[in-house]
């Protein structure tokens, strides 16, 4: 990867790389992580020219952009077109957060009947323009790097910007939450309290926040080792859910809910929830 | 030194031991209960010890409970071996700074406080000696480990109660601390028997002028420790066929069987007193003028561990579990002259799905014998 170094056209005077922060269907929380950088915000401003960031400034300038951070899932008919345009304008496109990377909590509608939702919620459903499914950015355009989490971790955001600016592959470890949970010395809530912690199948990045508060991880950083690992490669969701079923006596509907959350639409979690849904399951049917 | 006659330290006189340690400028770190598990933490005095508490451990499960007893060291151990104090989870190594084209590298050496570690189990003392072999021998002694290790005074507690997960007896590492401690205690109702294991230990205990234990008392001590050994239900009976035996089962179908259960979560390697894999990370700042280089606990179960340029040569869980078990129990012997397992049982207890390495080894080696018999 080439360093994102730029100069003003026709001169050798360097200019700051141009940053765009765009959103689709999302809550804006991940973009706020950028504004929450507080101590580092001035350094970000020194390193990048914030060109397009409606959440922060009404001065919105057009592309091309050196780096685009994209929040949110593709959820409305015009999203796909807007995204394609943004992709053309962006040298490096980085998705931020569970919505952009996995479809988000709104992807729960992928299992539901959209029309009945519209009728239940809106007095005039005809006004509602919505796609039947909510899908991650990577289903529509090529994505250079993905930041996970709901919301993303600010240190990871800073790191990905630092590395992209330096022209190196961003450092984004893909191991389990457990490894960081143990590095930090938290007592394991799964083993010591019998809570159905998803840490073993969840990707690191948050710093093991939930076990640090005595709570079980619910997988907000998505599956360990990514969205489409091959056969025999982690996450081993089947083994973990079998353990929750046989030892902690979770019933199938609880297991479906466990995996069908913020990242429920991603293949490893999606398939696990399907397995328990189609069960009411005799356990052999389940892999 | 170790064959000197043990001495009797009444529990009521224990504060004198603490004073003696303080007089030698040690802070005291001992077992402390926090959030449902045992941890190592600084203690002010006897009152901070988990008196009356006990643990129960089985594969994949750990529970603490208060009992009617007044045992001081009733909890066998928690998730943390003492490696957390010597081979720390996050060790800053150096900082690299660039100012006006000049690059400065500054090592970050730890400056640990002298620490008396109170209540170290025999398996953990054995684990520490394994780490000494790894980090301190030969031309490449690790300075970070060295300074932390030198700051330690090890006060062991011999075990008189074992869990179903413990198998130190079969590994020859316990329940009595074998060597590598400065002082070792065996707990009785109202007193401790104290054995001296080093000159440093002798200097401390001499200050207390304790009476020697009678031969009958020493026999009683041995009986309690023997009973603990006899109560252990697990073991690595195949030990004598290692390392070769495991190399021969490299293609055994059992690796796939265990991979169906294993999560590759790395918990077993984090809690193991001998696992020493680490990664070195650079943490640069946004302006690319300052970089902090740190060493962190790593594990052979992570995707990065088997990553070379463009390819992971241990992609599957089966590959990784085989790597772990074969290194731990076999190639470790070739590499360091000892087994990488001291029989503490932590990897069984703290495995979220309760995978038992003794059972895996039995399955791998038993079926191998069957296959070999016509
Ligand atoms: S608490 Fe959860 S994340 Fe932490 S080690 Fe246990 S299972 Fe893993
Ligand atoms: S512990 Fe799990 S649910 Fe909690 S913040 Fe981290 S990844 Fe998200
Ligand atoms: S391999 Fe398991 S039983 Fe052996 S020393 Fe390590 S944690 Fe303890
Ligand atoms: S053996 Fe257990 S603790 Fe170790 S990686 Fe596998 S599931 Fe995790």
Short mmCIF file of C-alpha atoms in Angstrom, two decimals, chain A residues 40 43-44 47 158-159 161-163 165-166 171-176 178-179 181-188 190-194 200-201 212 224-225 231-240 243 248, chain B residues 34-37 39 60-63 79-80 84 89 259-267 270-271 279 281-286 288 296-299 301-304 315-317 320 349-353:
data_model
loop_
_atom_site.label_atom_id
_atom_site.label_comp_id
_atom_site.label_asym_id
_atom_site.label_seq_id
_atom_site.Cartn_x
_atom_site.Cartn_y
_atom_site.Cartn_z
CA UNK A 40 -6.02 13.56 19.73
CA UNK A 43 -3.52 15.99 15.83
CA UNK A 44 -6.20 14.54 13.55
CA UNK A 47 -2.86 15.29 9.78
CA UNK A 158 -6.83 6.34 15.49
CA UNK A 159 -4.64 3.37 14.63
CA UNK A 161 -5.83 6.44 10.33
CA UNK A 162 -2.22 6.44 11.56
CA UNK A 163 -1.38 3.35 9.53
CA UNK A 165 -1.41 7.76 6.47
CA UNK A 166 1.91 5.95 6.85
CA UNK A 171 -2.94 -3.15 12.48
CA UNK A 172 -6.30 -4.74 13.30
CA UNK A 173 -5.93 -7.99 15.27
CA UNK A 174 -8.60 -10.62 14.64
CA UNK A 175 -8.20 -12.85 17.70
CA UNK A 176 -10.80 -13.46 20.41
CA UNK A 178 -10.80 -13.72 25.61
CA UNK A 179 -7.14 -13.09 24.92
CA UNK A 181 -9.82 -10.32 28.73
CA UNK A 182 -7.07 -12.50 30.21
CA UNK A 183 -4.27 -10.03 29.47
CA UNK A 184 -6.23 -7.55 31.56
CA UNK A 185 -6.78 -10.04 34.36
CA UNK A 186 -10.58 -10.07 34.39
CA UNK A 187 -12.11 -13.13 36.03
CA UNK A 188 -13.87 -15.17 33.36
CA UNK A 190 -18.31 -17.82 31.66
CA UNK A 191 -16.24 -20.18 33.81
CA UNK A 192 -16.64 -18.48 37.20
CA UNK A 193 -20.26 -17.31 36.92
CA UNK A 194 -21.81 -19.50 34.25
CA UNK A 200 -14.51 -16.80 22.68
CA UNK A 201 -16.14 -16.29 19.26
CA UNK A 212 -14.37 -6.11 32.88
CA UNK A 224 -13.51 -13.60 15.40
CA UNK A 225 -11.41 -13.89 12.22
CA UNK A 231 -14.24 -24.65 7.24
CA UNK A 232 -12.54 -25.57 10.50
CA UNK A 233 -11.46 -21.97 11.08
CA UNK A 234 -12.74 -19.95 14.07
CA UNK A 235 -15.31 -18.84 15.17
CA UNK A 236 -16.48 -22.19 16.46
CA UNK A 237 -19.96 -20.97 17.31
CA UNK A 238 -21.38 -24.51 17.23
CA UNK A 239 -19.22 -25.72 20.09
CA UNK A 240 -19.89 -22.66 22.22
CA UNK A 243 -21.99 -25.76 25.69
CA UNK A 248 -26.14 -23.59 31.01
CA UNK B 34 -12.11 -10.47 43.82
CA UNK B 35 -15.21 -10.85 41.62
CA UNK B 36 -15.62 -14.56 42.18
CA UNK B 37 -12.03 -15.65 41.58
CA UNK B 39 -6.07 -13.00 42.16
CA UNK B 60 -14.89 -25.47 32.37
CA UNK B 61 -16.08 -24.49 35.83
CA UNK B 62 -14.75 -22.52 38.81
CA UNK B 63 -16.65 -21.49 41.93
CA UNK B 79 -6.80 -18.18 36.83
CA UNK B 80 -3.50 -16.37 37.27
CA UNK B 84 1.60 -12.34 35.67
CA UNK B 89 0.93 -9.39 30.08
CA UNK B 259 -11.21 -29.24 16.95
CA UNK B 260 -14.99 -29.67 16.89
CA UNK B 261 -15.02 -28.56 20.53
CA UNK B 262 -12.05 -26.19 20.71
CA UNK B 263 -12.88 -22.50 20.22
CA UNK B 264 -9.28 -21.38 19.58
CA UNK B 265 -10.04 -18.74 22.18
CA UNK B 266 -6.53 -18.87 23.75
CA UNK B 267 -7.70 -19.07 27.37
CA UNK B 270 -3.17 -17.39 28.96
CA UNK B 271 -3.68 -19.27 32.23
CA UNK B 279 4.02 -10.67 20.31
CA UNK B 281 3.62 -4.47 18.78
CA UNK B 282 4.52 -0.99 17.65
CA UNK B 283 2.19 1.76 18.74
CA UNK B 284 3.01 4.86 16.69
CA UNK B 285 1.37 8.22 17.16
CA UNK B 286 -0.53 10.01 14.42
CA UNK B 288 4.69 9.38 13.08
CA UNK B 296 2.18 -8.64 24.92
CA UNK B 297 1.03 -12.13 25.83
CA UNK B 298 0.22 -14.01 22.66
CA UNK B 299 -0.99 -17.50 21.89
CA UNK B 301 -4.38 -20.14 18.94
CA UNK B 302 -4.52 -16.68 17.33
CA UNK B 303 -4.73 -16.18 13.58
CA UNK B 304 -1.63 -13.96 13.62
CA UNK B 315 -5.39 -21.86 9.51
CA UNK B 316 -7.61 -24.44 11.17
CA UNK B 317 -8.45 -25.07 14.81
CA UNK B 320 -3.61 -24.89 16.25
CA UNK B 349 -10.73 -25.32 34.48
CA UNK B 350 -10.49 -22.13 32.43
CA UNK B 351 -11.29 -23.64 29.06
CA UNK B 352 -14.78 -22.28 28.35
CA UNK B 353 -15.84 -25.71 27.01
#
